[in-house]
Tab-separated table of N, CA, C and O and ligand atoms in Angstrom:
chain	number	residue	atom	x	y	z
A	774	MET	N	-12.321	8.388	15.483
A	774	MET	CA	-11.333	7.297	15.381
A	774	MET	C	-10.840	7.182	13.939
A	774	MET	O	-11.637	7.240	13.005
A	775	THR	N	-9.552	7.028	13.783
A	775	THR	CA	-9.009	6.892	12.423
A	775	THR	C	-9.252	5.478	11.894
A	775	THR	O	-9.525	4.543	12.669
A	776	ASP	N	-9.113	5.328	10.581
A	776	ASP	CA	-9.202	3.994	9.984
A	776	ASP	C	-8.208	3.054	10.666
A	776	ASP	O	-8.520	1.913	11.000
A	777	ARG	N	-7.002	3.564	10.868
A	777	ARG	CA	-5.939	2.710	11.428
A	777	ARG	C	-6.295	2.244	12.834
A	777	ARG	O	-6.053	1.091	13.196
A	778	GLU	N	-6.893	3.105	13.618
A	778	GLU	CA	-7.281	2.721	14.984
A	778	GLU	C	-8.379	1.659	14.954
A	778	GLU	O	-8.367	0.720	15.756
A	779	LEU	N	-9.314	1.806	14.026
A	779	LEU	CA	-10.386	0.812	13.934
A	779	LEU	C	-9.820	-0.541	13.471
A	779	LEU	O	-10.205	-1.599	13.981
A	780	ILE	N	-8.879	-0.489	12.555
A	780	ILE	CA	-8.223	-1.721	12.078
A	780	ILE	C	-7.427	-2.372	13.211
A	780	ILE	O	-7.455	-3.596	13.385
A	781	ASN	N	-6.748	-1.557	13.994
A	781	ASN	CA	-5.996	-2.118	15.127
A	781	ASN	C	-6.928	-2.809	16.113
A	781	ASN	O	-6.593	-3.861	16.675
A	782	ALA	N	-8.120	-2.236	16.314
A	782	ALA	CA	-9.103	-2.861	17.211
A	782	ALA	C	-9.547	-4.209	16.632
A	782	ALA	O	-9.743	-5.177	17.379
A	783	ALA	N	-9.678	-4.276	15.316
A	783	ALA	CA	-10.070	-5.541	14.678
A	783	ALA	C	-8.963	-6.586	14.825
A	783	ALA	O	-9.231	-7.757	15.121
A	784	PHE	N	-7.722	-6.162	14.653
A	784	PHE	CA	-6.605	-7.114	14.824
A	784	PHE	C	-6.524	-7.600	16.270
A	784	PHE	O	-6.198	-8.757	16.528
A	785	LYS	N	-6.826	-6.738	17.204
A	785	LYS	CA	-6.792	-7.153	18.617
A	785	LYS	C	-7.906	-8.180	18.879
A	785	LYS	O	-7.689	-9.167	19.577
A	786	ALA	N	-9.069	-7.943	18.320
A	786	ALA	CA	-10.191	-8.871	18.505
A	786	ALA	C	-9.870	-10.235	17.902
A	786	ALA	O	-10.314	-11.277	18.404
A	787	LEU	N	-9.114	-10.229	16.833
A	787	LEU	CA	-8.715	-11.481	16.165
A	787	LEU	C	-8.011	-12.433	17.133
A	787	LEU	O	-8.100	-13.667	16.992
A	788	GLU	N	-7.342	-11.887	18.124
A	788	GLU	CA	-6.606	-12.731	19.070
A	788	GLU	C	-7.530	-13.682	19.826
A	788	GLU	O	-7.095	-14.721	20.318
A	789	ASN	N	-8.812	-13.337	19.918
A	789	ASN	CA	-9.773	-14.211	20.614
A	789	ASN	C	-10.527	-15.137	19.671
A	789	ASN	O	-11.457	-15.836	20.101
A	790	ALA	N	-10.158	-15.146	18.402
A	790	ALA	CA	-10.881	-15.983	17.430
A	790	ALA	C	-10.868	-17.440	17.879
A	790	ALA	O	-9.854	-17.946	18.387
A	791	TYR	N	-12.018	-18.088	17.691
A	791	TYR	CA	-12.114	-19.524	17.963
A	791	TYR	C	-12.276	-20.188	16.601
A	791	TYR	O	-13.371	-20.218	16.031
A	792	ALA	N	-11.156	-20.643	16.052
A	792	ALA	CA	-11.169	-21.157	14.676
A	792	ALA	C	-10.368	-22.449	14.558
A	792	ALA	O	-9.447	-22.553	13.742
A	793	PRO	N	-10.719	-23.467	15.390
A	793	PRO	CA	-9.933	-24.707	15.365
A	793	PRO	C	-10.145	-25.531	14.102
A	793	PRO	O	-9.326	-26.413	13.810
A	794	TYR	N	-11.203	-25.279	13.363
A	794	TYR	CA	-11.516	-26.108	12.190
A	794	TYR	C	-10.898	-25.544	10.925
A	794	TYR	O	-10.268	-26.279	10.155
A	795	SER	N	-11.033	-24.251	10.727
A	795	SER	CA	-10.446	-23.648	9.512
A	795	SER	C	-9.033	-23.131	9.771
A	795	SER	O	-8.234	-23.017	8.846
A	796	GLY	N	-8.737	-22.801	11.019
A	796	GLY	CA	-7.446	-22.182	11.309
A	796	GLY	C	-7.363	-20.750	10.807
A	796	GLY	O	-6.305	-20.115	10.890
A	797	PHE	N	-8.475	-20.232	10.297
A	797	PHE	CA	-8.482	-18.876	9.725
A	797	PHE	C	-9.110	-17.926	10.729
A	797	PHE	O	-10.319	-17.957	10.973
A	798	ARG	N	-8.271	-17.090	11.316
A	798	ARG	CA	-8.730	-16.211	12.393
A	798	ARG	C	-9.066	-14.834	11.835
A	798	ARG	O	-8.294	-14.258	11.060
A	799	VAL	N	-10.216	-14.337	12.237
A	799	VAL	CA	-10.694	-13.057	11.721
A	799	VAL	C	-11.128	-12.186	12.906
A	799	VAL	O	-11.690	-12.687	13.890
A	800	GLY	N	-10.857	-10.902	12.781
A	800	GLY	CA	-11.330	-9.940	13.778
A	800	GLY	C	-12.125	-8.852	13.083
A	800	GLY	O	-11.925	-8.577	11.891
A	801	ALA	N	-13.034	-8.246	13.818
A	801	ALA	CA	-13.835	-7.158	13.249
A	801	ALA	C	-14.069	-6.095	14.312
A	801	ALA	O	-14.092	-6.394	15.517
A	802	ALA	N	-14.236	-4.876	13.856
A	802	ALA	CA	-14.574	-3.763	14.765
A	802	ALA	C	-15.587	-2.887	14.052
A	802	ALA	O	-15.342	-2.457	12.919
A	803	VAL	N	-16.723	-2.669	14.696
A	803	VAL	CA	-17.743	-1.801	14.106
A	803	VAL	C	-17.791	-0.487	14.872
A	803	VAL	O	-17.692	-0.465	16.106
A	804	GLU	N	-17.937	0.577	14.124
A	804	GLU	CA	-18.121	1.896	14.728
A	804	GLU	C	-19.578	2.289	14.536
A	804	GLU	O	-20.086	2.266	13.408
A	805	CYS	N	-20.222	2.635	15.633
A	805	CYS	CA	-21.654	2.954	15.593
A	805	CYS	C	-21.857	4.450	15.352
A	805	CYS	O	-20.910	5.223	15.325
A	806	GLU	N	-23.136	4.821	15.223
A	806	GLU	CA	-23.463	6.214	14.904
A	806	GLU	C	-22.999	7.170	16.006
A	806	GLU	O	-22.747	8.341	15.735
A	807	ASP	N	-22.856	6.666	17.222
A	807	ASP	CA	-22.371	7.507	18.324
A	807	ASP	C	-20.861	7.355	18.527
A	807	ASP	O	-20.318	7.769	19.547
A	808	ASN	N	-20.205	6.741	17.532
A	808	ASN	CA	-18.746	6.550	17.500
A	808	ASN	C	-18.224	5.540	18.526
A	808	ASN	O	-17.000	5.392	18.682
A	809	ILE	N	-19.111	4.842	19.222
A	809	ILE	CA	-18.672	3.752	20.102
A	809	ILE	C	-18.313	2.558	19.224
A	809	ILE	O	-18.958	2.293	18.197
A	810	VAL	N	-17.271	1.827	19.642
A	810	VAL	CA	-16.774	0.695	18.852
A	810	VAL	C	-17.033	-0.618	19.583
A	810	VAL	O	-16.798	-0.723	20.800
A	811	PHE	N	-17.522	-1.594	18.837
A	811	PHE	CA	-17.699	-2.955	19.351
A	811	PHE	C	-16.866	-3.882	18.471
A	811	PHE	O	-16.807	-3.700	17.252
A	812	THR	N	-16.256	-4.879	19.116
A	812	THR	CA	-15.399	-5.785	18.353
A	812	THR	C	-15.944	-7.206	18.393
A	812	THR	O	-16.774	-7.550	19.244
A	813	GLY	N	-15.438	-8.024	17.491
A	813	GLY	CA	-15.837	-9.428	17.455
A	813	GLY	C	-14.791	-10.259	16.740
A	813	GLY	O	-13.880	-9.722	16.082
A	814	CYS	N	-14.909	-11.562	16.912
A	814	CYS	CA	-14.020	-12.498	16.221
A	814	CYS	C	-14.877	-13.645	15.695
A	814	CYS	O	-16.031	-13.795	16.115
A	815	ASN	N	-14.334	-14.427	14.788
A	815	ASN	CA	-15.117	-15.573	14.321
A	815	ASN	C	-15.172	-16.650	15.400
A	815	ASN	O	-14.203	-16.867	16.146
A	816	VAL	N	-16.325	-17.281	15.500
A	816	VAL	CA	-16.562	-18.327	16.500
A	816	VAL	C	-17.071	-19.556	15.757
A	816	VAL	O	-18.212	-19.570	15.273
A	817	GLU	N	-16.193	-20.551	15.630
A	817	GLU	CA	-16.552	-21.748	14.861
A	817	GLU	C	-17.218	-22.784	15.758
A	817	GLU	O	-17.263	-22.664	16.985
A	818	ASN	N	-17.751	-23.813	15.097
A	818	ASN	CA	-18.462	-24.871	15.816
A	818	ASN	C	-18.215	-26.187	15.097
A	818	ASN	O	-18.071	-26.204	13.867
A	819	ALA	N	-18.205	-27.286	15.853
A	819	ALA	CA	-18.020	-28.608	15.248
A	819	ALA	C	-19.077	-28.870	14.179
A	819	ALA	O	-18.802	-29.535	13.179
A	820	ALA	N	-20.272	-28.342	14.405
A	820	ALA	CA	-21.287	-28.324	13.351
A	820	ALA	C	-20.965	-27.085	12.516
A	820	ALA	O	-21.361	-25.971	12.860
A	821	LEU	N	-20.176	-27.276	11.479
A	821	LEU	CA	-19.513	-26.137	10.819
A	821	LEU	C	-20.457	-25.023	10.399
A	821	LEU	O	-20.106	-23.847	10.425
A	822	GLY	N	-21.671	-25.413	10.034
A	822	GLY	CA	-22.634	-24.415	9.578
A	822	GLY	C	-23.094	-23.468	10.678
A	822	GLY	O	-23.701	-22.434	10.389
A	823	ASP	N	-22.812	-23.815	11.904
A	823	ASP	CA	-23.195	-22.949	13.021
A	823	ASP	C	-22.126	-21.897	13.341
A	823	ASP	O	-22.270	-21.115	14.284
A	824	THR	N	-21.066	-21.899	12.562
A	824	THR	CA	-20.019	-20.881	12.720
A	824	THR	C	-20.585	-19.487	12.489
A	824	THR	O	-21.447	-19.294	11.632
A	825	VAL	N	-20.089	-18.538	13.263
A	825	VAL	CA	-20.498	-17.144	13.047
A	825	VAL	C	-19.246	-16.321	12.737
A	825	VAL	O	-18.223	-16.439	13.418
A	826	CYS	N	-19.355	-15.501	11.716
A	826	CYS	CA	-18.228	-14.665	11.287
A	826	CYS	C	-17.972	-13.533	12.281
A	826	CYS	O	-18.881	-13.083	12.993
A	827	ALA	N	-16.749	-13.056	12.248
A	827	ALA	CA	-16.338	-11.952	13.118
A	827	ALA	C	-17.225	-10.724	12.937
A	827	ALA	O	-17.583	-10.046	13.915
A	828	GLU	N	-17.589	-10.440	11.692
A	828	GLU	CA	-18.377	-9.233	11.417
A	828	GLU	C	-19.724	-9.283	12.117
A	828	GLU	O	-20.191	-8.306	12.704
A	829	ARG	N	-20.392	-10.441	12.036
A	829	ARG	CA	-21.716	-10.525	12.656
A	829	ARG	C	-21.617	-10.552	14.178
A	829	ARG	O	-22.502	-10.043	14.866
A	830	VAL	N	-20.560	-11.139	14.713
A	830	VAL	CA	-20.396	-11.096	16.168
A	830	VAL	C	-20.282	-9.643	16.622
A	830	VAL	O	-20.980	-9.203	17.555
A	831	ALA	N	-19.433	-8.867	15.960
A	831	ALA	CA	-19.256	-7.456	16.338
A	831	ALA	C	-20.552	-6.669	16.127
A	831	ALA	O	-20.960	-5.871	16.982
A	832	LEU	N	-21.199	-6.902	14.993
A	832	LEU	CA	-22.436	-6.177	14.685
A	832	LEU	C	-23.516	-6.481	15.721
A	832	LEU	O	-24.176	-5.567	16.242
A	833	PHE	N	-23.691	-7.757	16.038
A	833	PHE	CA	-24.766	-8.134	16.964
A	833	PHE	C	-24.452	-7.695	18.394
A	833	PHE	O	-25.362	-7.421	19.177
A	834	LYS	N	-23.183	-7.626	18.737
A	834	LYS	CA	-22.840	-7.052	20.042
A	834	LYS	C	-23.303	-5.596	20.106
A	834	LYS	O	-23.878	-5.156	21.107
A	835	ALA	N	-23.071	-4.856	19.030
A	835	ALA	CA	-23.484	-3.445	19.001
A	835	ALA	C	-25.003	-3.322	19.111
A	835	ALA	O	-25.515	-2.523	19.910
A	836	ILE	N	-25.714	-4.117	18.344
A	836	ILE	CA	-27.177	-4.021	18.356
A	836	ILE	C	-27.727	-4.453	19.710
A	836	ILE	O	-28.629	-3.819	20.267
A	837	SER	N	-27.141	-5.504	20.268
A	837	SER	CA	-27.650	-6.000	21.556
A	837	SER	C	-27.322	-5.053	22.698
A	837	SER	O	-27.913	-5.137	23.775
A	838	GLU	N	-26.395	-4.134	22.441
A	838	GLU	CA	-26.080	-3.106	23.442
A	838	GLU	C	-26.797	-1.794	23.147
A	838	GLU	O	-26.432	-0.743	23.669
A	839	GLY	N	-27.792	-1.865	22.281
A	839	GLY	CA	-28.687	-0.720	22.103
A	839	GLY	C	-28.400	0.186	20.936
A	839	GLY	O	-29.114	1.175	20.735
A	840	ARG	N	-27.352	-0.109	20.157
A	840	ARG	CA	-27.078	0.748	19.002
A	840	ARG	C	-28.046	0.395	17.883
A	840	ARG	O	-28.475	-0.760	17.756
A	841	LYS	N	-28.353	1.422	17.071
A	841	LYS	CA	-29.344	1.226	16.007
A	841	LYS	C	-28.710	1.088	14.639
A	841	LYS	O	-29.305	0.503	13.736
A	842	SER	N	-27.541	1.693	14.470
A	842	SER	CA	-26.906	1.569	13.158
A	842	SER	C	-25.400	1.769	13.259
A	842	SER	O	-24.904	2.396	14.205
A	843	ILE	N	-24.710	1.239	12.277
A	843	ILE	CA	-23.254	1.361	12.248
A	843	ILE	C	-22.847	2.207	11.046
A	843	ILE	O	-23.566	2.275	10.044
A	844	ILE	N	-21.674	2.841	11.190
A	844	ILE	CA	-21.214	3.692	10.088
A	844	ILE	C	-19.967	3.136	9.413
A	844	ILE	O	-19.677	3.471	8.277
A	845	ARG	N	-19.225	2.278	10.141
A	845	ARG	CA	-17.967	1.767	9.581
A	845	ARG	C	-17.662	0.416	10.209
A	845	ARG	O	-17.985	0.190	11.385
A	846	ILE	N	-17.069	-0.460	9.445
A	846	ILE	CA	-16.642	-1.745	10.003
A	846	ILE	C	-15.282	-2.105	9.431
A	846	ILE	O	-15.062	-1.948	8.219
A	847	ALA	N	-14.382	-2.524	10.299
A	847	ALA	CA	-13.065	-2.982	9.859
A	847	ALA	C	-12.988	-4.487	10.051
A	847	ALA	O	-13.455	-5.016	11.064
A	848	VAL	N	-12.399	-5.154	9.088
A	848	VAL	CA	-12.194	-6.602	9.132
A	848	VAL	C	-10.691	-6.835	9.022
A	848	VAL	O	-10.021	-6.178	8.207
A	849	ALA	N	-10.168	-7.742	9.847
A	849	ALA	CA	-8.726	-7.983	9.825
A	849	ALA	C	-8.440	-9.472	9.827
A	849	ALA	O	-9.092	-10.237	10.546
A	850	ALA	N	-7.471	-9.870	9.024
A	850	ALA	CA	-7.052	-11.276	8.996
A	850	ALA	C	-5.563	-11.329	8.672
A	850	ALA	O	-5.046	-10.468	7.939
A	851	HIS	N	-4.876	-12.338	9.218
A	851	HIS	CA	-3.463	-12.540	8.893
A	851	HIS	C	-3.399	-13.340	7.607
A	851	HIS	O	-3.289	-14.568	7.604
A	852	SER	N	-3.535	-12.644	6.515
A	852	SER	CA	-3.629	-13.273	5.205
A	852	SER	C	-2.948	-12.382	4.179
A	852	SER	O	-2.835	-11.159	4.381
A	853	ASP	N	-2.515	-13.004	3.084
A	853	ASP	CA	-1.938	-12.204	1.995
A	853	ASP	C	-3.030	-11.516	1.190
A	853	ASP	O	-2.766	-10.600	0.412
A	854	GLU	N	-4.255	-12.027	1.356
A	854	GLU	CA	-5.396	-11.470	0.621
A	854	GLU	C	-6.247	-10.639	1.587
A	854	GLU	O	-6.194	-10.830	2.798
A	855	TYR	N	-7.063	-9.768	1.020
A	855	TYR	CA	-8.014	-9.031	1.847
A	855	TYR	C	-9.202	-9.932	2.132
A	855	TYR	O	-9.769	-10.534	1.215
A	856	CYS	N	-9.563	-10.054	3.393
A	856	CYS	CA	-10.706	-10.879	3.787
A	856	CYS	C	-11.966	-10.013	3.670
A	856	CYS	O	-12.144	-9.051	4.418
A	857	MET	N	-12.814	-10.366	2.740
A	857	MET	CA	-14.021	-9.577	2.497
A	857	MET	C	-15.223	-10.249	3.146
A	857	MET	O	-15.304	-11.482	3.170
A	858	PRO	N	-16.167	-9.475	3.664
A	858	PRO	CA	-17.340	-10.051	4.326
A	858	PRO	C	-18.122	-10.978	3.390
A	858	PRO	O	-18.285	-10.677	2.202
A	859	CYS	N	-18.595	-12.075	3.948
A	859	CYS	CA	-19.393	-13.021	3.150
A	859	CYS	C	-20.777	-12.418	2.862
A	859	CYS	O	-21.152	-11.365	3.423
A	860	GLY	N	-21.525	-13.086	2.039
A	860	GLY	CA	-22.846	-12.571	1.656
A	860	GLY	C	-23.777	-12.388	2.844
A	860	GLY	O	-24.505	-11.388	2.926
A	861	SER	N	-23.755	-13.337	3.774
A	861	SER	CA	-24.634	-13.219	4.945
A	861	SER	C	-24.264	-12.003	5.781
A	861	SER	O	-25.146	-11.293	6.289
A	862	CYS	N	-22.975	-11.751	5.938
A	862	CYS	CA	-22.552	-10.573	6.719
A	862	CYS	C	-22.920	-9.288	5.996
A	862	CYS	O	-23.349	-8.313	6.626
A	863	ARG	N	-22.778	-9.263	4.680
A	863	ARG	CA	-23.162	-8.054	3.925
A	863	ARG	C	-24.645	-7.759	4.138
A	863	ARG	O	-25.049	-6.619	4.354
A	864	GLN	N	-25.464	-8.798	4.077
A	864	GLN	CA	-26.902	-8.600	4.267
A	864	GLN	C	-27.193	-8.150	5.698
A	864	GLN	O	-28.032	-7.275	5.924
A	865	ALA	N	-26.494	-8.736	6.666
A	865	ALA	CA	-26.703	-8.338	8.070
A	865	ALA	C	-26.313	-6.878	8.278
A	865	ALA	O	-27.018	-6.123	8.957
A	866	ILE	N	-25.204	-6.466	7.676
A	866	ILE	CA	-24.776	-5.060	7.797
A	866	ILE	C	-25.816	-4.140	7.174
A	866	ILE	O	-26.121	-3.070	7.694
A	867	SER	N	-26.395	-4.574	6.069
A	867	SER	CA	-27.366	-3.711	5.365
A	867	SER	C	-28.606	-3.446	6.215
A	867	SER	O	-29.260	-2.418	6.074
A	868	GLU	N	-28.925	-4.363	7.112
A	868	GLU	CA	-30.076	-4.184	7.999
A	868	GLU	C	-29.851	-3.027	8.979
A	868	GLU	O	-30.800	-2.413	9.425
A	869	PHE	N	-28.591	-2.782	9.283
A	869	PHE	CA	-28.262	-1.842	10.353
A	869	PHE	C	-27.324	-0.719	9.914
A	869	PHE	O	-26.530	-0.217	10.716
A	870	SER	N	-27.375	-0.335	8.657
A	870	SER	CA	-26.569	0.811	8.227
A	870	SER	C	-27.204	1.444	7.007
A	870	SER	O	-27.917	0.782	6.253
A	871	LYS	N	-26.914	2.736	6.821
A	871	LYS	CA	-27.381	3.391	5.595
A	871	LYS	C	-26.517	2.910	4.446
A	871	LYS	O	-26.991	2.332	3.497
A	872	ASP	N	-25.246	3.180	4.533
A	872	ASP	CA	-24.305	2.699	3.526
A	872	ASP	C	-22.927	2.664	4.179
A	872	ASP	O	-22.049	3.470	3.871
A	873	ALA	N	-22.755	1.702	5.082
A	873	ALA	CA	-21.545	1.651	5.912
A	873	ALA	C	-20.287	1.544	5.053
A	873	ALA	O	-20.304	0.986	3.953
A	874	GLU	N	-19.211	2.080	5.613
A	874	GLU	CA	-17.900	1.910	4.991
A	874	GLU	C	-17.311	0.608	5.519
A	874	GLU	O	-17.390	0.323	6.723
A	875	ILE	N	-16.739	-0.173	4.614
A	875	ILE	CA	-16.177	-1.460	5.000
A	875	ILE	C	-14.690	-1.463	4.682
A	875	ILE	O	-14.295	-1.290	3.520
A	876	LEU	N	-13.872	-1.618	5.726
A	876	LEU	CA	-12.422	-1.662	5.568
A	876	LEU	C	-11.970	-3.098	5.737
A	876	LEU	O	-12.491	-3.812	6.592
A	877	SER	N	-11.019	-3.524	4.933
A	877	SER	CA	-10.454	-4.857	5.116
A	877	SER	C	-8.941	-4.758	5.103
A	877	SER	O	-8.352	-4.236	4.145
A	878	ALA	N	-8.327	-5.265	6.187
A	878	ALA	CA	-6.869	-5.175	6.327
A	878	ALA	C	-6.245	-6.561	6.303
A	878	ALA	O	-6.800	-7.513	6.850
A	879	ARG	N	-5.105	-6.651	5.667
A	879	ARG	CA	-4.397	-7.935	5.600
A	879	ARG	C	-3.139	-7.887	6.470
A	879	ARG	O	-2.895	-6.878	7.157
A	880	SER	N	-2.364	-8.984	6.427
A	880	SER	CA	-1.210	-9.138	7.334
A	880	SER	C	-0.269	-7.955	7.348
A	880	SER	O	0.209	-7.539	8.411
A	881	ASP	N	0.039	-7.425	6.173
A	881	ASP	CA	1.037	-6.354	6.112
A	881	ASP	C	0.465	-4.998	6.528
A	881	ASP	O	1.156	-3.986	6.459
A	882	GLY	N	-0.812	-5.006	6.955
A	882	GLY	CA	-1.410	-3.765	7.451
A	882	GLY	C	-2.077	-2.937	6.368
A	882	GLY	O	-2.808	-1.991	6.669
A	883	ARG	N	-1.813	-3.268	5.097
A	883	ARG	CA	-2.484	-2.508	4.034
A	883	ARG	C	-3.973	-2.807	4.094
A	883	ARG	O	-4.380	-3.890	4.532
A	884	TYR	N	-4.773	-1.857	3.646
A	884	TYR	CA	-6.208	-2.100	3.678
A	884	TYR	C	-6.910	-1.476	2.485
A	884	TYR	O	-6.382	-0.573	1.838
A	885	VAL	N	-8.076	-2.020	2.196
A	885	VAL	CA	-8.938	-1.488	1.141
A	885	VAL	C	-10.219	-0.992	1.791
A	885	VAL	O	-10.575	-1.401	2.904
A	886	SER	N	-10.909	-0.116	1.086
A	886	SER	CA	-12.126	0.485	1.623
A	886	SER	C	-13.217	0.473	0.563
A	886	SER	O	-12.970	0.821	-0.599
A	887	TYR	N	-14.403	0.058	0.957
A	887	TYR	CA	-15.553	0.027	0.059
A	887	TYR	C	-16.769	0.563	0.808
A	887	TYR	O	-16.811	0.528	2.036
A	888	LYS	N	-17.757	0.984	0.074
A	888	LYS	CA	-19.068	1.240	0.653
A	888	LYS	C	-19.870	-0.053	0.551
A	888	LYS	O	-19.700	-0.834	-0.410
A	889	LEU	N	-20.779	-0.251	1.488
A	889	LEU	CA	-21.597	-1.467	1.446
A	889	LEU	C	-22.308	-1.599	0.098
A	889	LEU	O	-22.408	-2.700	-0.452
A	890	SER	N	-22.780	-0.463	-0.437
A	890	SER	CA	-23.530	-0.522	-1.703
A	890	SER	C	-22.680	-1.019	-2.864
A	890	SER	O	-23.221	-1.492	-3.865
A	891	GLU	N	-21.362	-0.919	-2.725
A	891	GLU	CA	-20.488	-1.476	-3.768
A	891	GLU	C	-20.406	-2.996	-3.640
A	891	GLU	O	-20.288	-3.714	-4.636
A	892	LEU	N	-20.453	-3.472	-2.398
A	892	LEU	CA	-20.305	-4.912	-2.158
A	892	LEU	C	-21.639	-5.648	-2.221
A	892	LEU	O	-21.680	-6.854	-2.420
A	893	LEU	N	-22.715	-4.892	-1.998
A	893	LEU	CA	-24.050	-5.499	-2.021
A	893	LEU	C	-25.013	-4.540	-2.736
A	893	LEU	O	-25.841	-3.882	-2.103
A	894	PRO	N	-24.874	-4.453	-4.056
A	894	PRO	CA	-25.760	-3.543	-4.796
A	894	PRO	C	-27.176	-4.088	-4.840
A	894	PRO	O	-27.394	-5.294	-4.688
A	895	HIS	N	-28.132	-3.194	-5.021
A	895	HIS	CA	-29.546	-3.593	-5.158
A	895	HIS	C	-29.992	-4.448	-3.978
A	895	HIS	O	-30.661	-5.464	-4.135
A	896	GLN	N	-29.581	-4.018	-2.788
A	896	GLN	CA	-29.836	-4.856	-1.607
A	896	GLN	C	-31.317	-4.879	-1.224
A	896	GLN	O	-32.062	-3.942	-1.511
A	897	PHE	N	-31.695	-5.968	-0.598
A	897	PHE	CA	-33.033	-6.128	-0.042
A	897	PHE	C	-33.022	-5.463	1.327
A	897	PHE	O	-32.362	-5.936	2.253
A	898	GLU	N	-33.733	-4.319	1.438
A	898	GLU	CA	-33.613	-3.480	2.630
A	898	GLU	C	-34.886	-3.540	3.465
A	898	GLU	O	-35.948	-3.873	2.961
A	899	PRO	N	-34.758	-3.140	4.747
A	899	PRO	CA	-35.945	-3.126	5.613
A	899	PRO	C	-37.089	-2.313	5.025
A	899	PRO	O	-38.248	-2.695	5.109
A	900	LYS	N	-36.757	-1.159	4.404
A	900	LYS	CA	-37.839	-0.297	3.897
A	900	LYS	C	-38.489	-0.882	2.647
A	900	LYS	O	-39.590	-0.514	2.282
B	249	THU	N1	-14.869	-15.620	8.303
B	249	THU	C1	-15.108	-14.456	8.982
B	249	THU	O1	-15.160	-14.447	10.213
B	249	THU	N2	-15.294	-13.327	8.257
B	249	THU	C2	-15.204	-13.238	6.903
B	249	THU	O2	-15.321	-12.159	6.352
B	249	THU	C3	-14.952	-14.439	6.121
B	249	THU	C4	-14.866	-15.712	6.860
B	249	THU	C5	-14.579	-16.827	9.075
B	249	THU	C6	-15.656	-17.865	9.097
B	249	THU	C7	-14.840	-19.108	9.390
B	249	THU	O3	-14.661	-19.216	10.788
B	249	THU	C8	-13.503	-18.850	8.755
B	249	THU	O4	-13.437	-17.456	8.534
B	249	THU	C9	-13.279	-19.580	7.461
B	249	THU	O5	-14.299	-19.381	6.574
């Protein structure tokens, strides 16, 4: 799957975002080691702290469906800025990847690419 296809999957997932409190809709698509893709969107809650980001929804869907690790994740938001994974999502990704590639796409379709180790250096790892 190309970067663009993974980003398109993230934008499609964004359509299901439940974000009545922030109004900020996010989609994510993770590609697993077997190249299967799982998507997710942010799911907010009236108890705001119980909100779950799009990245973790997609990641946990993959893990709960038996995947052991991910190789790439795309994040998409209709924003002028690139939406970067929060600290909790970076740590969650680190649990289930060697050094995943993280793509972030904004409204105009442009995207940036990082390795997890760039976004979360010196990470606390399972090993
Ligand atoms: N959010 C994500 O889903 N992913 C990110 O990378 C950053 C933030 C969500 C959480 C919340 O529903 C909304 O965006 C505003 O913070």
